[in-house]
Structure formats: structure tokens, C-alpha cells
CSV table of C-alpha atoms and ligand atoms in Angstrom, one decimal:
chain,number,residue,atom,x,y,z
A,1,MET,CA,0.4,-0.4,0.0
A,2,LYS,CA,1.2,3.8,-0.7
A,3,ILE,CA,0.9,5.9,2.1
A,4,LEU,CA,1.9,9.6,2.3
A,5,ALA,CA,2.9,10.1,5.8
A,6,ILE,CA,3.0,14.2,7.2
A,7,GLU,CA,5.0,15.1,10.5
A,8,THR,CA,4.7,18.6,12.3
A,9,SER,CA,5.0,18.0,16.0
A,10,CYS,CA,8.6,19.9,16.5
A,11,ASP,CA,10.4,21.8,14.9
A,12,GLU,CA,10.7,19.2,11.4
A,13,THR,CA,8.0,19.4,8.5
A,14,ALA,CA,8.7,16.0,6.9
A,15,VAL,CA,6.7,14.8,4.5
A,16,ALA,CA,7.2,11.5,2.9
A,17,ILE,CA,5.4,7.9,0.6
A,18,LEU,CA,6.5,5.4,0.7
A,19,ASP,CA,5.3,1.5,-0.8
A,20,ILE,CA,5.2,-0.6,2.3
A,21,ASN,CA,4.2,-4.7,2.4
A,22,GLY,CA,4.5,-7.6,3.8
A,23,PRO,CA,4.7,-8.9,7.4
A,24,LEU,CA,3.9,-6.5,9.8
A,25,GLU,CA,7.5,-7.5,11.6
A,26,ASN,CA,9.5,-7.8,8.9
A,27,PRO,CA,7.8,-6.0,5.9
A,28,ASN,CA,9.0,-4.5,2.5
A,29,ILE,CA,9.1,-0.9,2.9
A,30,ALA,CA,10.0,1.5,-0.3
A,31,VAL,CA,10.6,5.6,0.1
A,32,LEU,CA,9.9,6.7,-2.8
A,33,GLY,CA,9.7,9.8,-1.7
A,34,ASN,CA,11.0,11.8,1.4
A,35,THR,CA,11.9,15.6,2.6
A,36,LEU,CA,12.5,17.0,5.5
A,37,LEU,CA,12.6,20.8,6.4
A,38,SER,CA,14.4,21.7,9.5
A,39,GLN,CA,13.6,25.1,11.3
A,40,ALA,CA,16.5,23.9,13.8
A,41,VAL,CA,18.3,27.4,12.9
A,42,LEU,CA,15.0,29.6,13.7
A,43,HIS,CA,15.1,28.3,16.9
A,44,ALA,CA,18.2,29.0,18.0
A,45,LYS,CA,18.4,32.2,19.5
A,46,TYR,CA,15.5,30.8,21.7
A,47,GLY,CA,17.7,27.1,23.0
A,48,GLY,CA,14.1,25.8,21.9
A,49,VAL,CA,11.1,25.0,19.4
A,50,TYR,CA,8.7,28.0,19.8
A,51,PRO,CA,5.2,27.2,18.7
A,52,ASN,CA,4.7,29.6,17.4
A,53,LEU,CA,7.3,30.1,14.8
A,54,ALA,CA,7.2,26.9,14.9
A,55,LYS,CA,3.4,27.1,13.4
A,56,ARG,CA,4.2,29.6,10.7
A,57,GLU,CA,7.3,27.9,9.7
A,58,HIS,CA,5.0,24.6,8.6
A,59,GLN,CA,2.4,26.0,6.8
A,60,LYS,CA,4.9,27.9,4.9
A,61,ASN,CA,6.1,24.2,4.6
A,62,LEU,CA,4.0,21.6,3.8
A,63,PRO,CA,2.6,23.1,0.0
A,64,PRO,CA,6.3,22.6,-1.5
A,65,LEU,CA,7.4,19.5,0.2
A,66,LEU,CA,4.1,18.2,-0.7
A,67,ASN,CA,4.9,19.5,-4.4
A,68,GLU,CA,8.6,18.2,-4.1
A,69,THR,CA,7.6,14.4,-2.8
A,70,LEU,CA,5.5,13.6,-5.2
A,71,SER,CA,7.7,15.2,-8.2
A,72,GLU,CA,10.3,12.8,-6.8
A,73,ALA,CA,7.8,9.8,-6.1
A,74,LYS,CA,6.8,10.5,-9.9
A,75,LEU,CA,3.4,10.5,-8.0
A,76,LYS,CA,-0.2,12.2,-7.8
A,77,ILE,CA,-2.2,12.8,-4.7
A,78,SER,CA,-4.4,10.1,-6.1
A,79,ASP,CA,-2.1,7.3,-6.6
A,80,VAL,CA,-1.3,6.9,-2.5
A,81,ASP,CA,-3.9,4.8,-0.5
A,82,TYR,CA,-3.8,6.9,2.9
A,83,ILE,CA,-3.0,9.9,4.4
A,84,ALA,CA,-1.1,9.2,7.9
A,85,VAL,CA,-0.4,12.4,10.5
A,86,THR,CA,1.2,13.2,13.5
A,87,HIS,CA,-1.3,14.6,16.0
A,88,GLY,CA,0.4,13.3,18.7
A,89,PRO,CA,2.3,14.0,21.2
A,90,GLY,CA,4.0,17.8,20.6
A,91,LEU,CA,3.4,21.0,20.2
A,92,GLU,CA,0.1,21.8,19.9
A,93,PRO,CA,0.1,24.2,18.2
A,94,ALA,CA,2.6,22.8,15.4
A,95,LEU,CA,0.1,19.5,15.1
A,96,TRP,CA,-2.9,21.4,14.4
A,97,THR,CA,-1.1,22.5,10.7
A,98,GLY,CA,-0.1,19.2,10.0
A,99,ILE,CA,-3.9,17.8,10.7
A,100,THR,CA,-5.3,20.7,9.2
A,101,PHE,CA,-2.7,20.1,5.9
A,102,ALA,CA,-3.9,15.8,6.0
A,103,GLU,CA,-7.6,16.3,6.4
A,104,LYS,CA,-8.5,19.3,3.1
A,105,LEU,CA,-6.0,17.1,1.3
A,106,GLY,CA,-8.4,13.6,2.6
A,107,LEU,CA,-11.4,15.6,2.0
A,108,GLU,CA,-10.0,17.0,-1.6
A,109,TRP,CA,-8.7,13.6,-2.7
A,110,GLN,CA,-11.7,10.9,-0.6
A,111,LYS,CA,-8.6,9.6,1.2
A,112,PRO,CA,-8.8,8.3,4.8
A,113,VAL,CA,-6.3,9.8,7.1
A,114,VAL,CA,-5.3,8.0,10.2
A,115,PRO,CA,-3.9,10.2,13.3
A,116,ILE,CA,-0.6,8.7,14.7
A,117,ASN,CA,1.3,8.9,17.5
A,118,HIS,CA,4.6,10.4,17.5
A,119,MET,CA,6.6,7.5,19.5
A,120,GLU,CA,4.8,4.6,17.8
A,121,GLY,CA,6.5,6.2,15.0
A,122,HIS,CA,10.0,6.5,17.1
A,123,ILE,CA,9.3,3.3,18.3
A,124,TRP,CA,8.3,1.3,14.3
A,125,SER,CA,11.1,3.4,12.9
A,126,VAL,CA,13.1,0.2,13.5
A,127,LEU,CA,11.7,-1.8,11.2
A,128,TYR,CA,13.5,0.3,8.1
A,129,ARG,CA,16.2,-1.8,6.8
A,130,ASP,CA,19.1,-1.1,4.5
A,131,LYS,CA,17.9,-3.9,2.4
A,132,PHE,CA,15.4,-1.7,0.5
A,133,SER,CA,16.2,1.2,-1.8
A,134,ILE,CA,15.8,4.7,-0.3
A,135,SER,CA,15.5,6.7,-4.5
A,136,ASN,CA,16.2,10.2,-2.7
A,137,SER,CA,19.4,11.2,-2.7
A,138,SER,CA,20.0,13.6,0.3
A,139,LEU,CA,19.5,11.1,3.5
A,140,ASP,CA,21.8,8.3,1.6
A,141,LEU,CA,20.9,5.7,4.2
A,142,ALA,CA,24.2,4.3,5.1
A,143,ARG,CA,24.2,-0.2,4.9
A,144,GLY,CA,24.6,-0.8,8.4
A,145,GLU,CA,24.0,-4.9,9.9
A,146,GLN,CA,22.0,-6.9,9.0
A,147,PHE,CA,18.6,-7.1,11.0
A,148,PRO,CA,17.2,-10.6,12.4
A,149,LYS,CA,12.9,-10.0,12.4
A,150,LEU,CA,12.4,-8.1,14.8
A,151,GLU,CA,10.6,-10.7,18.1
A,152,LEU,CA,7.9,-9.3,20.2
A,153,PRO,CA,7.5,-8.9,23.1
A,154,ALA,CA,10.2,-5.4,23.9
A,155,LEU,CA,12.4,-3.8,26.0
A,156,ALA,CA,12.0,-0.1,23.7
A,157,LEU,CA,13.7,2.8,25.6
A,158,LEU,CA,12.7,6.2,23.8
A,159,VAL,CA,14.9,8.7,24.0
A,160,SER,CA,14.4,11.7,23.3
A,161,GLY,CA,13.2,16.0,23.3
A,162,GLY,CA,10.2,15.7,25.2
A,163,HIS,CA,10.7,11.4,27.2
A,164,THR,CA,12.1,9.2,28.4
A,165,GLU,CA,10.7,6.4,29.1
A,166,LEU,CA,10.6,2.5,29.5
A,167,VAL,CA,7.8,0.8,26.8
A,168,LEU,CA,7.6,-2.6,27.1
A,169,VAL,CA,6.0,-3.4,23.6
A,170,LYS,CA,3.6,-6.2,24.4
A,171,ASN,CA,2.7,-6.7,20.5
A,172,PHE,CA,1.7,-3.8,17.8
A,173,GLY,CA,-0.6,-1.8,19.4
A,174,ASP,CA,0.2,-2.9,22.8
A,175,TYR,CA,2.4,-0.5,25.1
A,176,LYS,CA,3.1,-0.9,28.8
A,177,ILE,CA,5.1,2.5,30.3
A,178,LEU,CA,7.5,0.5,32.6
A,179,GLY,CA,8.9,3.9,33.9
A,180,GLN,CA,9.5,7.2,33.1
A,181,THR,CA,10.8,10.8,34.1
A,182,ARG,CA,10.0,12.5,36.4
A,183,ASP,CA,11.6,16.3,35.1
A,184,ASP,CA,13.3,17.3,32.4
A,185,ALA,CA,13.4,14.3,29.1
A,186,VAL,CA,16.7,13.3,27.8
A,187,GLY,CA,17.7,15.4,24.5
A,188,GLU,CA,16.1,17.9,26.9
A,189,ALA,CA,18.7,18.1,29.3
A,190,PHE,CA,21.3,18.3,26.5
A,191,ASP,CA,19.7,20.7,25.0
A,192,LYS,CA,19.9,22.7,28.4
A,193,VAL,CA,23.2,21.8,29.0
A,194,ALA,CA,24.9,22.7,25.4
A,195,ARG,CA,23.2,26.4,25.9
A,196,MET,CA,24.7,26.8,29.4
A,197,LEU,CA,28.0,26.1,27.0
A,198,LYS,CA,26.9,28.7,24.6
A,199,LEU,CA,26.6,25.3,22.5
A,200,PRO,CA,24.8,25.8,19.4
A,201,TYR,CA,20.8,23.8,19.6
A,202,PRO,CA,20.1,21.1,19.2
A,203,GLY,CA,22.4,20.7,21.4
A,204,GLY,CA,22.6,16.0,21.3
A,205,PRO,CA,25.3,15.9,18.9
A,206,GLU,CA,26.9,19.2,19.8
A,207,ILE,CA,28.3,17.5,23.6
A,208,SER,CA,28.9,14.1,21.9
A,209,LYS,CA,30.9,15.6,19.6
A,210,LEU,CA,33.0,17.8,22.9
A,211,ALA,CA,32.4,14.3,25.0
A,212,GLU,CA,33.9,12.1,22.7
A,213,LYS,CA,36.4,14.3,22.5
A,214,ASN,CA,37.8,14.8,25.5
A,215,ARG,CA,37.2,10.0,26.1
A,216,VAL,CA,39.8,9.9,23.6
A,217,GLU,CA,42.4,12.5,24.8
A,218,GLU,CA,42.2,11.5,28.5
A,219,THR,CA,40.7,7.6,29.7
A,220,GLU,CA,40.1,9.2,33.1
A,221,PRO,CA,37.1,12.1,33.3
A,222,LYS,CA,38.5,14.5,35.3
A,223,ILE,CA,34.5,15.9,36.7
A,224,THR,CA,32.0,13.5,37.2
A,225,PHE,CA,28.5,14.6,37.9
A,226,PRO,CA,25.7,13.0,40.3
A,227,ARG,CA,23.7,10.0,38.0
A,228,PRO,CA,19.7,11.0,39.0
A,229,MET,CA,17.7,8.4,40.7
A,230,ILE,CA,19.9,5.5,39.7
A,231,HIS,CA,19.7,3.8,42.2
A,232,SER,CA,15.9,4.2,42.9
A,233,LYS,CA,13.5,0.5,42.9
A,234,ASP,CA,11.8,2.5,40.3
A,235,LEU,CA,12.4,2.6,36.5
A,236,ASP,CA,12.0,5.8,36.4
A,237,PHE,CA,13.9,9.1,35.6
A,238,SER,CA,15.4,12.9,36.4
A,239,PHE,CA,16.7,15.0,34.6
A,240,SER,CA,17.1,17.9,36.4
A,241,GLY,CA,18.8,17.8,39.1
A,242,LEU,CA,22.4,17.0,36.7
A,243,LYS,CA,21.0,19.7,34.3
A,244,THR,CA,21.6,21.7,38.4
A,245,ALA,CA,25.1,20.4,38.9
A,246,VAL,CA,26.7,20.3,35.8
A,247,LEU,CA,25.5,25.2,35.6
A,248,TYR,CA,26.5,25.2,39.4
A,249,LYS,CA,29.3,23.6,38.0
A,250,ILE,CA,30.3,26.1,35.3
A,251,LYS,CA,29.4,28.6,37.7
A,252,SER,CA,31.8,27.9,40.6
A,253,GLU,CA,34.8,27.8,37.4
A,254,ASN,CA,34.0,30.5,35.7
A,255,LYS,CA,36.2,29.5,32.3
A,256,MET,CA,34.3,29.0,28.9
A,257,ASP,CA,37.6,27.6,27.1
A,258,GLN,CA,37.5,25.1,24.5
A,259,LYS,CA,38.9,22.5,27.5
A,260,PHE,CA,36.2,23.7,29.9
A,261,ARG,CA,33.3,23.3,27.5
A,262,GLU,CA,34.9,19.7,26.1
A,263,LEU,CA,35.5,18.3,30.6
A,264,ILE,CA,31.8,19.3,31.5
A,265,ALA,CA,30.2,17.8,27.9
A,266,ARG,CA,31.4,14.4,29.1
A,267,ALA,CA,31.2,14.1,32.8
A,268,PHE,CA,27.9,15.7,31.2
A,269,GLU,CA,26.7,12.5,29.5
A,270,ASP,CA,28.6,10.4,30.8
A,271,ALA,CA,26.6,10.6,33.6
A,272,ALA,CA,23.3,10.8,31.5
A,273,ILE,CA,24.9,8.1,29.6
A,274,ASP,CA,24.7,5.8,32.8
A,275,VAL,CA,21.6,6.7,34.4
A,276,LEU,CA,20.4,5.5,31.0
A,277,VAL,CA,21.7,2.4,30.7
A,278,THR,CA,21.6,1.2,34.3
A,279,LYS,CA,17.5,1.6,34.7
A,280,THR,CA,18.1,-0.6,31.2
A,281,HIS,CA,20.0,-2.7,32.0
A,282,SER,CA,17.2,-2.6,35.8
A,283,ALA,CA,14.0,-3.6,33.3
A,284,LEU,CA,16.4,-5.9,31.2
A,285,SER,CA,16.8,-7.9,34.6
A,286,GLN,CA,12.9,-7.7,35.6
A,287,LEU,CA,11.5,-9.3,32.5
A,288,GLU,CA,14.1,-10.9,30.7
A,289,ASP,CA,12.0,-14.2,30.3
A,290,GLU,CA,9.3,-12.6,29.0
A,291,ILE,CA,11.0,-10.0,25.8
A,292,LYS,CA,13.1,-11.4,22.9
A,293,SER,CA,13.8,-8.0,22.0
A,294,LEU,CA,15.2,-4.7,23.2
A,295,ILE,CA,14.8,-1.1,20.7
A,296,LEU,CA,17.0,1.9,21.2
A,297,ALA,CA,14.7,5.0,19.0
A,298,GLY,CA,13.8,8.8,19.3
A,299,GLY,CA,16.7,11.4,18.8
A,300,VAL,CA,18.8,10.5,21.3
A,301,SER,CA,19.2,7.9,19.9
A,302,ALA,CA,21.7,9.1,17.6
A,303,ASN,CA,24.5,9.2,20.2
A,304,THR,CA,27.1,7.2,19.5
A,305,HIS,CA,27.8,6.3,23.9
A,306,LEU,CA,24.7,5.3,24.2
A,307,THR,CA,24.7,2.8,21.1
A,308,LYS,CA,28.0,1.4,22.0
A,309,LYS,CA,27.3,1.3,25.9
A,310,LEU,CA,24.0,-0.7,25.3
A,311,LYS,CA,25.5,-3.2,22.9
A,312,GLY,CA,27.5,-3.7,25.0
A,313,LEU,CA,24.8,-4.7,27.7
A,314,ILE,CA,23.2,-6.6,25.2
A,315,SER,CA,25.9,-8.9,24.0
A,316,THR,CA,27.8,-9.6,27.9
A,317,LYS,CA,24.9,-10.1,29.8
A,318,PHE,CA,22.0,-10.7,27.8
A,319,PRO,CA,23.2,-12.7,24.6
A,320,LYS,CA,20.1,-14.3,24.3
A,321,ILE,CA,17.5,-10.6,23.3
A,322,ASN,CA,18.9,-8.7,20.3
A,323,PHE,CA,19.0,-5.4,19.7
A,324,TYR,CA,17.4,-3.1,17.6
A,325,ALA,CA,17.9,1.0,17.4
A,326,PRO,CA,17.5,2.9,14.3
A,327,ASN,CA,19.1,3.6,10.8
A,328,ARG,CA,20.5,7.3,11.6
A,329,LEU,CA,19.2,9.2,9.5
A,330,LEU,CA,15.6,7.6,11.2
A,331,SER,CA,16.9,9.2,14.3
A,332,THR,CA,15.7,12.0,15.0
A,333,ASP,CA,12.3,13.3,13.9
A,334,ASN,CA,11.1,12.3,9.8
A,335,ALA,CA,7.6,11.2,8.1
A,336,ILE,CA,9.0,8.0,7.3
A,337,MET,CA,8.5,6.7,11.1
A,338,ILE,CA,5.0,8.2,10.5
A,339,GLY,CA,4.5,6.2,7.5
A,340,ILE,CA,5.4,2.9,9.2
A,341,ALA,CA,3.8,3.2,12.4
A,342,ALA,CA,0.3,3.5,10.0
A,343,PHE,CA,1.3,0.8,8.0
A,344,ILE,CA,0.7,-1.7,11.4
A,345,LYS,CA,-2.4,0.9,12.5
A,346,ILE,CA,-4.1,0.6,8.8
A,347,ASN,CA,-3.0,-3.6,9.5
A,348,GLN,CA,-4.3,-4.0,12.8
A,349,ARG,CA,-7.7,-3.0,12.5
A,350,ILE,CA,-7.7,-0.1,14.5
A,351,ASN,CA,-10.5,1.2,12.6
A,352,THR,CA,-12.2,4.4,14.7
A,353,PHE,CA,-8.8,6.0,12.8
A,354,VAL,CA,-10.3,6.2,8.9
A,355,ARG,CA,-11.3,9.4,8.2
A,356,LYS,CA,-13.1,11.0,5.5
A,357,GLU,CA,-14.4,13.6,6.8
A,358,GLU,CA,-12.8,16.9,8.3
A,359,GLY,CA,-12.4,18.5,11.5
A,360,THR,CA,-11.7,14.7,13.5
A,361,ILE,CA,-8.9,14.4,14.1
A,362,ARG,CA,-7.4,16.7,17.3
A,363,ALA,CA,-4.2,17.7,18.3
A,364,GLU,CA,-3.2,16.1,21.3
A,365,GLY,CA,-0.5,17.7,22.9
A,366,ASN,CA,0.2,14.8,25.4
A,367,LEU,CA,-1.0,12.0,24.1
A,368,THR,CA,1.1,9.0,25.3
A,369,LEU,CA,1.4,5.3,24.5
A,370,THR,CA,-1.6,4.0,25.9
A,371,SER,CA,-3.7,6.8,26.3
B,1,LIG,O1,13.1,12.2,17.8
B,1,LIG,P1,13.8,13.8,18.2
B,1,LIG,O2,14.4,14.8,16.6
B,1,LIG,O3,12.8,15.1,18.6
B,1,LIG,C1,12.0,14.7,19.6
B,1,LIG,O4,10.7,14.2,19.7
B,1,LIG,O5,12.4,15.3,20.7
B,1,LIG,O6,15.2,14.4,18.8
B,1,LIG,C2,15.2,15.1,19.2
B,1,LIG,C3,16.7,15.5,20.6
B,1,LIG,C4,17.5,16.8,20.8
B,1,LIG,O7,16.8,16.6,22.0
B,1,LIG,C5,18.9,16.7,20.2
B,1,LIG,O8,19.7,17.2,21.1
B,1,LIG,C6,18.8,14.8,20.7
B,1,LIG,O9,17.5,14.4,20.2
B,1,LIG,N1,19.9,14.6,19.8
B,1,LIG,C7,20.6,14.2,20.8
B,1,LIG,C8,21.9,14.0,19.4
B,1,LIG,N2,21.3,13.4,18.0
B,1,LIG,C9,19.7,14.1,19.4
B,1,LIG,N3,21.9,14.0,22.0
B,1,LIG,C10,22.3,12.7,22.6
B,1,LIG,N4,23.4,12.4,20.8
B,1,LIG,C11,23.3,12.9,19.4
B,1,LIG,N5,24.1,12.5,19.3
B,2,LIG,ZN1,10.7,13.1,18.2
């Protein structure tokens, strides 16, 4: 089936057309068209995403991106079977632009519109493998490891700018949230620490680069930060205390040179990743007999220190569990993952979703995997 997917939950406007078929756990995915415009530079001066600016940009970007995607796919809207759109979680003004656009198209072309949970998009982004051609040269997906077909149940560690969650994925569409952050999301903490270090937004990749440089140069970290809630019995997280510890350190030292930035970046990344890996370890120990896979997804899954640590944990302690992370270019927000999640939803005939009339899908800023 051909799915036109639209993503506008945050600061990326993204449109993709997939031709996707086959079994849910191992679908054949051909990306016929894929476009994405990031507003990161525009939001940089706010140190985060400014909702009304995001909305304006999405409104401006969607029509040209749709045309570009269609011409890349050499298709007309009448050729697609479904339109999928993110309806939450995210910034509501931003979500509404995608929903309104999708519903208008759906009405005009008499195509069903499928509302998609952005976090389900992240989870199922791991189903995209390298074996299928991707026609867009701008999305030059690296040839990578060959993954075995995804086996469920799985534990998912979802780490992004808005979420830090450990989720039991019992089956497609059947989730249980085991733990989540009580304050900042881990990606948000990366972005805030980057801002303290006067690094550009989004901060994750910047922090990660500096931290890696320091690890190459110095075996032992010169600074260590606290690991909030690392020994708590539950599977919840907290990153705001770590962020405050970084702030105090920066204030007390008062010397913002490159070397100091690298030390702080490394110490912060070590602490944040240590907490993520330790909590994932606890969850894996609890679920070892129940689950078959570990899924890492969301923007922070692009972090090499995190993936390296999780791969190490799996190979040494849980060799029977398969590890899945998205292709690097599908880690951060994109429309391909929304199309994949739509394919699953359509196949499961979760029928409340098919809307042909306008005004039936609502933006839900706080949508969860269980709501
Ligand atoms: O999933 P995503 O694109 O958007 C949300 O749904 O929030 O995640 C964006 C987040 C940002 O906070 C960004 O700093 C973080 O992912 N991120 C990273 C890296 N690349 C992106 N964090 C750590 N290391 C990275 N390499
Ligand atoms: Zn996201």
C-alpha cells in the first residue's frame, strides 16, 4: 500500500511517501519520496523550539514539501491509498498545522486519514532496514548491519527531546509504560547543557562530539556529576538535578574555554548515559524471560556513546536478546517512521482511525502510548 506521511510535531516539517507491504515484523519498505525541512537554525536563538514560529514555518513549508515529495515519487495524490499524520504528542500549534493540511487533502482526494502517535513512529522506525532502495539521494542511508526480523515482546527505551521512557511493547499497538522521566527529558537536558556551554541548538550532537574528543584524549574523566535516581527501585528517571549540577559547576569555575567545554560535555554525557543504561539493565533483568528484543529509539538514539554501551550490555549480559536501533537518519524526527506506524495501524484494523470528513482528528499535545 502507498502511504503519504506528514510529520509536524516539533521543529521538523517532514513529508514522505512509502510503498509498504508484507508482514508487520518484517515489512518491505520502499521510500518513494522523502523531504524534510529543519527549523533548528530559526529556533537556535530561543535555545529551544518556539511553538508559534514552528506553526508558521510548518504552514509555509508543507505545500512545497508535498509537491517535492510527489514529484520525487513520480506520483499524484490520487495514487496514494492513505494519508498518515502525527496527532501527538508534541507542540499543539505545530501538530494542528499537519492535521489541518492532511484532512484537507483527505477530503479533496477522498483518502482516509490516519492519526499517528509520534512515539509509535519512533518505536517502529527500527523496522526500516537497508535492504530496500531509497530513491532520495539527500537521504543517503548508510549500508549497515543486517537485522534479524523483529521479535516481540520487546523492551523499548525511548529517548528524545520530549520523552524518556521505558516501555514494554507487548505487541503491535499494545504498550505498557514501565518508567519515565519525572522532570526533563534526556534530549532536553542535552539541549539545556549545550545552551549553558554556549553551543548551538540542538545540543545533543554538539555535546556528543565534545565528549568523544575528551574521551579520546583522557582515559579518566576529570569531573564527575551525580547520577539522579540511578539506585531508585523503580524505572523512573530524573535529569533536572544533573542539569543543575552542571550549571553550578560552570558558574563556580567561570572559565568557558574549549577544554572546559569538553570536560563538562564528557562528564554530563557520562552521567546521563550511565543512568539510561543502568535503568535499562534493571528493566532487562526484570523482563529477561518475557522479552525477545531491546528497541532503542528517539532522537537521542543517534548518540554513539549510548548505543555502544547498550550493545555492550546486551552482548555481555543478555545475549539472547536482539538489539534494534534505527538507522541514524531515522533517529531524529522524520515522516518515514510515521508512515511505518500507519502501516501497522492500518493492518491491525484499529478502525476508529479512518477519517474522511474534516475536523475529526484532534491534536493531543500530551498523547501517551496508552491513551
Ligand atoms: O526525536 P527527536 O528528533 O525530537 C523529539 O521528538 O523530541 O529528538 C530530538 C532530541 C534533541 O533533544 C537532540 O538534542 C537529541 O534528540 N539528539 C541527541 C543526539 N542527536 C539528537 N542527543 C544526544 N546525542 C546525539 N547524538
Ligand atoms: Zn521525536
